[in-house]
Coordinates of C-alpha atoms in Angstrom, one line a residue:
M1009 CA -106.8 74.6 -24.8
P1010 CA -104.2 77.1 -25.9
W1011 CA -101.1 75.5 -27.5
K1012 CA -98.6 76.8 -24.9
R1013 CA -100.7 75.3 -22.0
W1014 CA -101.0 72.0 -23.9
T1015 CA -97.2 71.9 -24.4
R1016 CA -96.5 72.6 -20.8
M1017 CA -98.9 69.8 -19.7
V1018 CA -97.2 67.3 -22.0
V1019 CA -93.8 68.2 -20.8
L1020 CA -94.9 67.8 -17.2
V1021 CA -96.4 64.4 -18.0
V1022 CA -93.2 63.2 -19.7
F1023 CA -91.1 64.6 -16.8
A1024 CA -93.3 62.8 -14.3
L1025 CA -93.0 59.5 -16.2
T1026 CA -89.3 59.6 -16.5
A1027 CA -88.5 61.0 -13.1
P1028 CA -88.2 58.7 -10.0
P1029 CA -91.7 57.6 -9.2
V1030 CA -93.4 59.5 -6.4
F1031 CA -96.9 58.2 -6.9
A1032 CA -98.7 55.8 -4.7
A1033 CA -98.7 52.2 -5.8
G1034 CA -101.4 51.2 -8.3
W1035 CA -101.6 54.4 -10.2
S1036 CA -102.1 54.4 -14.0
L1037 CA -102.3 56.9 -16.9
I1038 CA -103.6 56.7 -20.4
L1039 CA -103.0 59.6 -22.9
Q1040 CA -104.6 58.9 -26.2
Q1041 CA -102.8 61.5 -28.2
G1042 CA -100.3 64.2 -27.3
Q1043 CA -98.3 66.5 -29.5
I1044 CA -95.2 68.5 -28.8
G1045 CA -92.5 70.4 -30.7
L1046 CA -89.1 71.2 -29.1
S1047 CA -85.8 72.7 -30.1
L1048 CA -83.3 70.7 -28.1
P1049 CA -79.7 71.6 -27.0
D1050 CA -76.7 70.0 -28.7
M1051 CA -76.1 66.4 -27.6
H1052 CA -72.8 64.6 -27.0
F1053 CA -72.9 60.8 -26.5
G1054 CA -70.8 57.8 -27.4
G1055 CA -68.2 59.9 -29.1
W1056 CA -70.7 61.7 -31.4
A1057 CA -72.0 65.2 -31.5
V1058 CA -75.5 66.1 -32.7
T1059 CA -76.2 69.7 -33.4
G1060 CA -79.3 71.6 -34.5
L1061 CA -81.6 69.1 -32.9
R1062 CA -85.4 69.4 -33.0
A1063 CA -88.2 67.0 -32.1
D1064 CA -91.7 67.0 -33.3
V1065 CA -93.6 64.1 -31.8
V1066 CA -97.2 62.8 -31.7
T1067 CA -97.6 60.1 -29.0
A1068 CA -100.0 57.9 -27.2
V1069 CA -98.9 57.1 -23.6
E1070 CA -99.8 54.2 -21.3
A1071 CA -98.2 54.2 -17.8
D1072 CA -98.5 52.8 -14.3
N1073 CA -96.2 52.7 -11.4
R1074 CA -94.0 50.1 -13.1
V1075 CA -93.7 50.9 -16.8
A1076 CA -94.4 53.8 -19.1
T1077 CA -95.0 52.9 -22.8
I1078 CA -94.9 55.7 -25.4
H1079 CA -96.1 55.0 -28.9
F1080 CA -94.9 57.4 -31.6
K1081 CA -97.6 58.0 -34.2
S1082 CA -97.6 59.5 -37.7
G1083 CA -95.9 62.9 -37.7
S1084 CA -93.3 62.0 -35.1
R1085 CA -89.8 62.8 -36.3
L1086 CA -86.4 64.0 -35.1
Q1087 CA -84.3 66.4 -37.1
A1088 CA -80.6 67.2 -36.8
A1089 CA -78.6 69.8 -38.7
R1090 CA -75.3 67.8 -38.3
V1091 CA -74.1 64.5 -36.9
A1092 CA -70.3 64.0 -36.6
P1093 CA -67.7 62.4 -34.3
D1094 CA -66.8 64.5 -31.3
A1095 CA -63.1 64.0 -32.1
G1096 CA -60.6 61.5 -33.5
D1097 CA -59.6 60.6 -37.0
T1098 CA -62.9 59.4 -38.3
P1099 CA -63.7 61.9 -41.1
V1100 CA -67.4 61.3 -41.5
Q1101 CA -70.2 63.8 -41.3
L1102 CA -74.0 63.7 -41.8
T1103 CA -76.0 66.8 -42.5
D1104 CA -79.8 67.4 -42.6
V1105 CA -80.6 64.2 -40.8
R1106 CA -84.3 63.3 -40.5
V1107 CA -85.6 60.4 -38.4
D1108 CA -89.2 59.2 -38.9
L1109 CA -90.3 57.6 -35.6
R1110 CA -93.9 56.5 -36.5
G1111 CA -94.2 52.9 -35.5
V1112 CA -91.5 53.1 -32.8
T1113 CA -92.3 52.4 -29.2
L1114 CA -90.3 53.7 -26.2
T1115 CA -90.6 51.7 -23.0
V1116 CA -89.3 53.0 -19.7
N1117 CA -89.0 50.9 -16.6
L1118 CA -90.2 53.2 -13.8
G1119 CA -89.5 50.7 -11.0
G1120 CA -85.8 50.3 -11.7
S1121 CA -83.0 52.0 -9.8
G1122 CA -80.3 52.3 -12.5
P1123 CA -79.7 55.2 -14.9
L1124 CA -82.6 56.2 -17.1
A1125 CA -80.8 55.1 -20.4
E1126 CA -80.4 51.5 -19.0
R1127 CA -84.1 51.4 -18.1
S1128 CA -85.3 52.8 -21.5
A1129 CA -85.7 50.6 -24.6
V1130 CA -87.0 51.2 -28.1
A1131 CA -88.5 48.9 -30.7
G1132 CA -90.1 49.3 -34.1
E1133 CA -89.7 50.4 -37.7
V1134 CA -87.7 53.5 -38.4
V1135 CA -86.7 55.5 -41.5
I1136 CA -83.6 57.7 -41.5
D1137 CA -82.8 60.2 -44.3
A1138 CA -79.5 62.0 -44.4
G1139 CA -79.4 64.8 -46.9
T1140 CA -75.6 64.5 -47.3
V1141 CA -73.1 61.9 -46.1
Q1142 CA -69.5 63.0 -46.4
H1143 CA -66.5 60.8 -46.1
P1144 CA -63.2 60.7 -48.1
R1145 CA -64.0 57.2 -49.5
L1146 CA -67.5 58.2 -50.5
R1147 CA -69.0 60.6 -53.0
S1148 CA -71.1 63.2 -51.1
Q1149 CA -74.8 62.4 -51.6
G1150 CA -77.9 61.5 -49.7
W1151 CA -78.6 58.2 -48.1
R1152 CA -81.7 56.5 -46.7
F1153 CA -82.1 53.8 -44.1
E1154 CA -85.3 51.7 -43.7
G1155 CA -85.4 49.0 -41.0
V1156 CA -86.1 48.2 -37.4
V1157 CA -84.5 49.3 -34.1
N1158 CA -84.6 47.5 -30.8
G1159 CA -82.9 47.3 -27.5
P1160 CA -82.1 49.5 -24.5
L1161 CA -80.5 52.9 -25.2
T1162 CA -77.3 51.5 -23.7
D1163 CA -77.1 48.7 -26.3
L1164 CA -79.1 49.7 -29.3
R1165 CA -79.4 47.6 -32.5
A1166 CA -80.6 48.5 -35.9
E1167 CA -81.1 46.2 -38.9
G1168 CA -82.4 47.1 -42.4
Q1169 CA -81.4 48.4 -45.8
V1170 CA -79.5 51.6 -46.9
R1171 CA -79.7 53.1 -50.3
S1172 CA -77.5 55.9 -51.8
D1173 CA -79.0 58.5 -54.2
S1174 CA -76.9 56.9 -56.9
G1175 CA -78.7 53.5 -56.4
L1176 CA -76.3 51.4 -54.4
V1177 CA -78.3 49.2 -52.0
A1178 CA -76.9 47.4 -49.0
D1179 CA -78.2 45.3 -46.1
V1180 CA -76.8 46.6 -42.8
T1181 CA -76.8 45.7 -39.1
V1182 CA -75.6 48.2 -36.6
R1183 CA -74.9 47.9 -32.8
N1184 CA -74.1 50.9 -30.7
V1185 CA -72.9 50.7 -27.0
P1186 CA -72.3 54.3 -26.1
G1187 CA -68.9 54.8 -24.6
E1188 CA -67.7 51.4 -25.6
Y1189 CA -68.0 50.7 -29.3
L1190 CA -70.0 51.1 -32.5
A1191 CA -70.0 48.1 -34.8
A1192 CA -71.7 47.5 -38.2
R1193 CA -72.0 44.8 -40.8
A1194 CA -73.0 45.5 -44.4
S1195 CA -73.5 43.4 -47.5
A1196 CA -74.3 44.4 -51.1
E1197 CA -74.5 42.7 -54.5
V1198 CA -74.2 44.5 -57.8
S1199 CA -74.8 43.1 -61.3
G1200 CA -73.8 44.3 -64.7
A1201 CA -73.9 47.8 -66.0
Q1202 CA -76.5 49.1 -63.6
G1203 CA -74.5 47.9 -60.6
S1204 CA -71.3 49.4 -62.0
K1205 CA -73.0 52.8 -62.4
A1206 CA -74.2 52.6 -58.8
M1207 CA -70.7 51.8 -57.5
A1208 CA -69.1 54.5 -59.6
G1209 CA -71.6 57.0 -58.2
T1210 CA -71.0 56.0 -54.6
L1211 CA -67.4 55.1 -54.1
A1212 CA -64.9 58.0 -54.5
D1213 CA -62.0 55.6 -55.3
W1214 CA -64.0 53.7 -58.0
P1215 CA -61.8 54.0 -61.2
E1216 CA -63.3 56.5 -63.5
L1217 CA -62.7 54.4 -66.6
M1218 CA -63.9 51.1 -65.1
E1219 CA -67.2 49.6 -66.3
L1220 CA -68.8 46.2 -65.6
H1221 CA -71.0 44.7 -68.3
T1222 CA -72.0 41.3 -66.9
G1223 CA -71.5 39.1 -63.9
Q1224 CA -71.9 39.8 -60.2
V1225 CA -69.8 41.3 -57.4
R1226 CA -70.8 40.5 -53.8
A1227 CA -69.3 42.7 -51.1
E1228 CA -69.4 42.3 -47.4
A1229 CA -67.8 44.5 -44.8
E1230 CA -67.6 44.7 -41.0
F1231 CA -66.2 47.6 -39.0
R1232 CA -65.7 48.5 -35.4
M1233 CA -65.0 51.8 -33.7
E1234 CA -63.9 52.2 -30.1
P1235 CA -62.9 55.3 -28.1
D1236 CA -59.2 56.2 -28.7
T1237 CA -58.8 53.2 -31.0
P1238 CA -58.3 53.4 -34.8
L1239 CA -61.1 52.1 -37.0
T1240 CA -60.9 48.3 -37.8
L1241 CA -62.6 47.1 -41.0
D1242 CA -62.8 43.7 -42.7
G1243 CA -64.1 43.5 -46.2
R1244 CA -64.7 40.6 -48.6
F1245 CA -65.4 40.8 -52.3
H1246 CA -66.6 37.9 -54.4
F1247 CA -66.4 38.0 -58.2
D1248 CA -68.5 35.7 -60.3
G1249 CA -68.3 35.7 -64.0
V1250 CA -67.5 39.4 -64.3
D1251 CA -66.9 41.0 -67.7
G1252 CA -66.0 44.6 -68.2
I1253 CA -63.4 47.1 -69.3
M1254 CA -60.8 49.1 -67.4
D1255 CA -59.7 52.1 -69.4
R1256 CA -58.8 50.5 -72.8
T1257 CA -58.5 46.9 -71.6
A1258 CA -61.2 44.3 -71.8
I1259 CA -61.5 41.8 -68.9
S1260 CA -63.7 38.7 -69.2
D1261 CA -64.8 35.9 -66.9
L1262 CA -63.3 37.3 -63.7
N1263 CA -63.8 35.0 -60.7
G1264 CA -62.3 34.8 -57.2
R1265 CA -62.1 36.6 -53.8
L1266 CA -60.5 39.7 -52.5
L1267 CA -60.1 40.0 -48.7
I1268 CA -59.3 43.4 -47.2
R1269 CA -58.5 44.4 -43.6
L1270 CA -57.8 47.9 -42.3
E1271 CA -56.3 48.0 -38.8
R1272 CA -54.0 50.5 -37.0
G1273 CA -53.2 52.4 -40.2
L1274 CA -52.3 49.3 -42.2
L1275 CA -54.0 47.8 -45.3
T1276 CA -53.9 44.1 -45.9
A1277 CA -55.3 42.6 -49.1
R1278 CA -55.4 38.9 -49.9
F1279 CA -56.2 37.6 -53.4
R1280 CA -57.7 34.2 -53.3
D1281 CA -58.7 31.8 -56.2
V1282 CA -58.5 34.7 -58.7
T1283 CA -58.9 33.6 -62.3
I1284 CA -59.5 35.7 -65.4
G1285 CA -60.6 34.2 -68.7
Q1286 CA -58.8 36.9 -70.7
I1287 CA -57.2 40.3 -70.4
N1288 CA -57.1 42.0 -73.8
S1289 CA -55.5 45.4 -74.6
G1290 CA -55.1 44.5 -78.2
I1291 CA -53.3 41.2 -77.7
G1292 CA -55.2 38.7 -75.6
M1293 CA -53.7 37.1 -72.5
G1294 CA -55.3 34.3 -70.5
P1295 CA -56.4 32.3 -68.7
V1296 CA -54.8 34.2 -65.8
R1297 CA -54.4 32.7 -62.3
F1298 CA -53.3 34.9 -59.4
L1299 CA -52.7 34.2 -55.7
A1300 CA -51.0 36.8 -53.5
D1301 CA -51.0 38.9 -50.4
Y1302 CA -50.4 42.7 -50.2
E1303 CA -49.6 44.9 -47.2
A1304 CA -49.2 48.7 -47.2
P1305 CA -49.7 51.7 -44.9
L1306 CA -52.9 53.7 -45.5
S1307 CA -50.7 56.8 -46.0
G1308 CA -49.3 55.1 -49.1
V1309 CA -51.5 52.3 -50.4
L1310 CA -49.4 51.9 -53.6
A1311 CA -46.1 51.7 -51.7
G1312 CA -46.5 48.3 -50.0
V1313 CA -45.1 44.8 -50.2
L1314 CA -46.6 42.2 -52.6
D1315 CA -46.1 38.6 -51.8
I1316 CA -46.8 36.5 -54.8
Q1317 CA -47.6 32.8 -54.4
Q1318 CA -48.9 32.2 -57.9
A1319 CA -49.1 34.4 -61.0
N1320 CA -49.3 32.9 -64.5
A1321 CA -51.1 33.5 -67.7
G1322 CA -51.6 31.9 -71.1
F1323 CA -50.1 34.0 -73.9
L1324 CA -49.9 33.3 -77.6
G1325 CA -49.9 29.5 -77.2
G1326 CA -47.4 29.6 -74.4
N1327 CA -47.2 31.0 -70.8
L1328 CA -46.1 34.0 -68.8
R1329 CA -45.1 33.4 -65.2
V1330 CA -44.0 35.5 -62.2
A1331 CA -42.0 33.3 -59.8
P1332 CA -43.2 33.2 -56.2
G1333 CA -41.5 35.9 -54.2
T1334 CA -41.8 39.3 -52.5
I1335 CA -41.8 42.6 -54.3
D1336 CA -41.3 45.8 -52.3
L1337 CA -43.2 48.5 -54.3
A1338 CA -41.8 51.2 -51.9
G1339 CA -38.3 50.5 -53.1
K1340 CA -36.5 52.4 -55.9
R1341 CA -37.6 50.9 -59.3
P1342 CA -39.0 47.6 -58.0
Q1343 CA -38.6 44.8 -60.4
V1344 CA -41.1 42.1 -61.5
P1345 CA -39.3 39.4 -63.4
I1346 CA -41.7 37.8 -66.0
D1347 CA -40.6 34.4 -67.3
V1348 CA -41.7 33.6 -70.9
Y1349 CA -42.3 30.0 -71.9
E1350 CA -42.9 28.5 -75.4
I1351 CA -44.5 31.5 -77.0
S1352 CA -45.7 30.7 -80.6
L1353 CA -43.8 32.8 -83.1
A1354 CA -46.6 32.0 -85.6
R1355 CA -49.2 33.5 -83.4
L1356 CA -47.1 36.5 -82.4
L1357 CA -46.7 37.4 -86.1
Q1358 CA -50.4 36.9 -86.7
V1359 CA -51.4 39.5 -84.1
Y1360 CA -48.9 42.0 -85.5
P1361 CA -50.9 44.4 -87.7
T1362 CA -48.9 43.9 -90.8
E1363 CA -50.1 41.3 -93.4
G1364 CA -47.7 38.8 -94.8
F1365 CA -45.5 38.0 -91.8
E1366 CA -45.2 34.3 -91.2
G1367 CA -43.0 32.2 -89.0
T1368 CA -42.7 29.0 -87.0
G1369 CA -40.9 28.1 -83.7
E1370 CA -41.3 28.8 -80.0
L1371 CA -39.7 31.5 -77.9
S1372 CA -38.7 31.5 -74.2
G1373 CA -36.9 33.9 -71.9
R1374 CA -37.2 36.5 -69.1
I1375 CA -38.4 40.1 -69.2
P1376 CA -37.5 42.2 -66.1
V1377 CA -40.3 44.7 -65.7
M1378 CA -39.5 47.7 -63.5
V1379 CA -42.3 49.8 -61.9
T1380 CA -41.6 53.5 -61.9
E1381 CA -43.6 56.6 -61.0
T1382 CA -44.3 57.2 -64.7
G1383 CA -45.1 53.7 -65.7
I1384 CA -43.1 50.6 -66.5
E1385 CA -39.7 50.0 -68.1
V1386 CA -37.7 47.0 -69.3
E1387 CA -34.0 46.9 -69.4
Q1388 CA -32.1 44.0 -71.1
G1389 CA -34.9 41.5 -71.3
Q1390 CA -33.8 38.3 -73.1
I1391 CA -35.8 36.0 -75.3
S1392 CA -34.7 33.2 -77.7
A1393 CA -36.0 30.5 -79.9
L1394 CA -36.0 26.9 -78.7
A1395 CA -34.1 24.3 -80.7
P1396 CA -34.2 23.3 -83.5
G1397 CA -35.4 26.8 -84.6
G1398 CA -37.9 27.4 -87.3
L1399 CA -38.8 29.4 -90.4
M1400 CA -39.4 33.1 -91.0
K1401 CA -41.0 34.7 -94.1
F1402 CA -41.4 38.5 -94.4
P1403 CA -42.7 40.3 -97.5
A1404 CA -39.9 42.3 -99.3
E1405 CA -41.9 45.5 -99.5
R1406 CA -42.8 45.4 -95.8
L1407 CA -39.2 44.9 -94.8
Q1408 CA -37.9 47.6 -97.0
A1409 CA -40.4 50.0 -95.5
M1410 CA -39.2 49.0 -92.0
L1411 CA -35.5 48.7 -92.7
G1412 CA -34.8 51.1 -95.5
S1413 CA -32.9 50.5 -98.7
S1414 CA -29.2 49.9 -98.9
Q1415 CA -26.8 47.1 -100.1
A1416 CA -26.7 45.6 -96.6
M1417 CA -30.4 45.9 -96.0
D1418 CA -31.2 44.4 -99.4
L1419 CA -29.3 41.3 -98.3
V1420 CA -31.3 41.1 -95.1
V1421 CA -34.6 41.6 -97.1
D1422 CA -33.6 38.8 -99.5
A1423 CA -32.6 36.4 -96.7
L1424 CA -35.8 36.9 -94.8
Q1425 CA -38.1 36.0 -97.7
N1426 CA -37.6 32.3 -96.7
F1427 CA -35.2 32.2 -93.7
H1428 CA -34.6 28.9 -92.0
Y1429 CA -33.1 29.9 -88.6
S1430 CA -31.4 27.8 -86.0
V1431 CA -30.7 30.8 -83.7
L1432 CA -33.1 33.6 -82.8
E1433 CA -32.1 35.7 -79.9
S1434 CA -33.3 39.2 -78.9
T1435 CA -32.7 41.7 -76.2
I1436 CA -35.7 43.7 -75.1
D1437 CA -35.8 47.3 -73.9
Y1438 CA -38.8 49.4 -73.2
D1439 CA -38.9 52.9 -71.8
E1440 CA -41.6 54.9 -69.9
K1441 CA -42.6 56.7 -73.2
G1442 CA -43.7 53.4 -74.8
K1443 CA -40.8 52.8 -77.1
L1444 CA -39.8 49.1 -77.6
V1445 CA -36.3 48.3 -78.9
L1446 CA -35.5 44.8 -80.0
G1447 CA -31.9 43.8 -80.6
L1448 CA -32.4 40.8 -82.9
R1449 CA -29.7 38.2 -83.8
L1450 CA -30.5 35.5 -86.4
E1451 CA -28.4 32.6 -87.6
G1452 CA -29.5 30.4 -90.5
E1453 CA -29.9 30.4 -94.2
N1454 CA -32.2 31.0 -97.1
P1455 CA -31.8 28.1 -99.6
E1456 CA -32.4 30.6 -102.4
V1457 CA -29.8 33.2 -101.4
R1458 CA -26.0 32.6 -102.0
G1459 CA -26.6 28.9 -102.4
G1460 CA -27.9 28.4 -99.0
Q1461 CA -24.7 29.7 -97.3
P1462 CA -25.0 30.4 -93.5
V1463 CA -26.1 33.9 -92.8
V1464 CA -25.9 35.9 -89.5
L1465 CA -28.2 38.9 -89.2
N1466 CA -28.1 41.6 -86.5
I1467 CA -31.1 43.8 -86.7
S1468 CA -32.4 46.6 -84.4
L1469 CA -36.1 47.2 -84.5
E1470 CA -38.1 49.9 -82.8
E1471 CA -41.9 49.9 -82.1
D1472 CA -44.2 52.5 -80.5
I1473 CA -46.2 50.2 -78.3
P1474 CA -49.0 52.6 -77.3
A1475 CA -49.5 53.4 -81.0
L1476 CA -49.5 49.7 -81.9
L1477 CA -52.0 48.9 -79.2
T1478 CA -54.2 51.8 -80.4
S1479 CA -54.1 50.4 -83.9
L1480 CA -55.1 46.9 -82.6
Q1481 CA -57.9 48.4 -80.5
L1482 CA -59.3 50.4 -83.4
S1483 CA -59.2 47.2 -85.6
G1484 CA -61.9 45.7 -83.3
R1485 CA -59.6 43.0 -81.8
V1486 CA -60.6 43.9 -78.3
N1487 CA -64.4 44.7 -78.3
E1488 CA -66.8 47.3 -79.5
A1489 CA -66.8 49.2 -76.2
V1490 CA -63.0 49.6 -76.2
T1491 CA -62.9 50.6 -79.8
E1492 CA -65.5 53.3 -79.2
R1493 CA -63.7 54.6 -76.2
V1494 CA -60.4 54.8 -78.2
R1495 CA -62.2 56.6 -81.1
E1496 CA -63.8 59.1 -78.7
R1497 CA -60.4 59.9 -77.0
L1498 CA -58.7 60.3 -80.4
Q1499 CA -61.5 62.6 -81.6
Q1500 CA -61.1 64.7 -78.4
S1501 CA -57.4 65.0 -78.9
G1502 CA -57.7 65.8 -82.6
E1503 CA -55.6 62.8 -83.6
E1504 CA -58.3 61.2 -85.7
T1505 CA -61.4 62.3 -87.6
V1506 CA -64.2 60.0 -86.7
P1507 CA -66.8 59.5 -89.3

């Protein structure tokens, strides 16, 4: 039979099956195999537009006056050049979409009186390939869905697994009620370096210099789209023993939960049970405990309000703490006051990359950190030693290199060879370029200088903190990954010749 006549016959059969029944009671039809290829007009349904649509199907049909059942066989597929929302602010687009229908069954209730979509249901396994999925939050690439579909066309459900070309795998459940809503739930688990690579290759906002080495991150998300209503999304991230690096900072043993909600143009984030074993950029800090809520408009996610319930960290034998309170990051130069408790002077001098510095005593105070567009600043921070003071010993040659040589400086150098202090007070200033200025005041005596007479010293010290941290990172005090990253960056900038 010529192809055109065969095609016309199949079309007539399908039309007859889906049209209101006109046959006498008790009729039946069995078609073992039919094949048809059609270019279809653009479709608009449920707020979505499908263009460049083509169907190539191979079917077996069983029908009577009550039900028509169409089994799609191997070679059955739908293709669409583009799938995108009809309108609205959902910037998602799928191109080169291919749906493999083999294994799917379409059932049509011929005896019903409602709309055809309500009387039609599908069930079976389906594979969907999208050549490119585009969204501002995703890197453009191909995606593949493998799973099952079932339900009437007016309330269709799909459940299975999606995979991006970069290797991210997620379990998904989707429910579509055209004209009412589209809802979905997804969950994924990534582990170690391989999971980190998949996340970086999938999420557009994944920090370029973030790498996970060990541990697991479990992510769950639910979203709902309704006509004329902004997207609503709930996300949950669970961190379990995560180690990695962020730029030149090593993070170890990260645990806790991050809860995110997007609704009506507003981002809400809740940090729950967050603990970090250590954060190390050259000087280790930890354990860290953090409990807070954050709210910001999607138009400016970094200009929100941070409500801190708990924020503290171990540091050099003591503690750092941010008092509970609200910080408006949208304000001009928002301030984060960090309270310093009982820092060990001995440990502080041990981490300083100059040999021979020794000391005893504990330091406490407050450092007001201001967040600016270019970084962070500190103005007039205050720190002082707790009573009864302690001891400081600095090598003469090191001090002379730092302070210079003069009659006044020679006295300072001599005193600090074995200085028993009762007062140690310092102001702290730090600018956006990384320069730290310490205004140091010391009161005490050196038993070997001027017969142990009381001495008052006022010293101004400056330190380039980025350069100091780079030195500590190159010394291997963070980890090998950070050291290698720093060496590569210095080599690229021509600041250091790497062997």
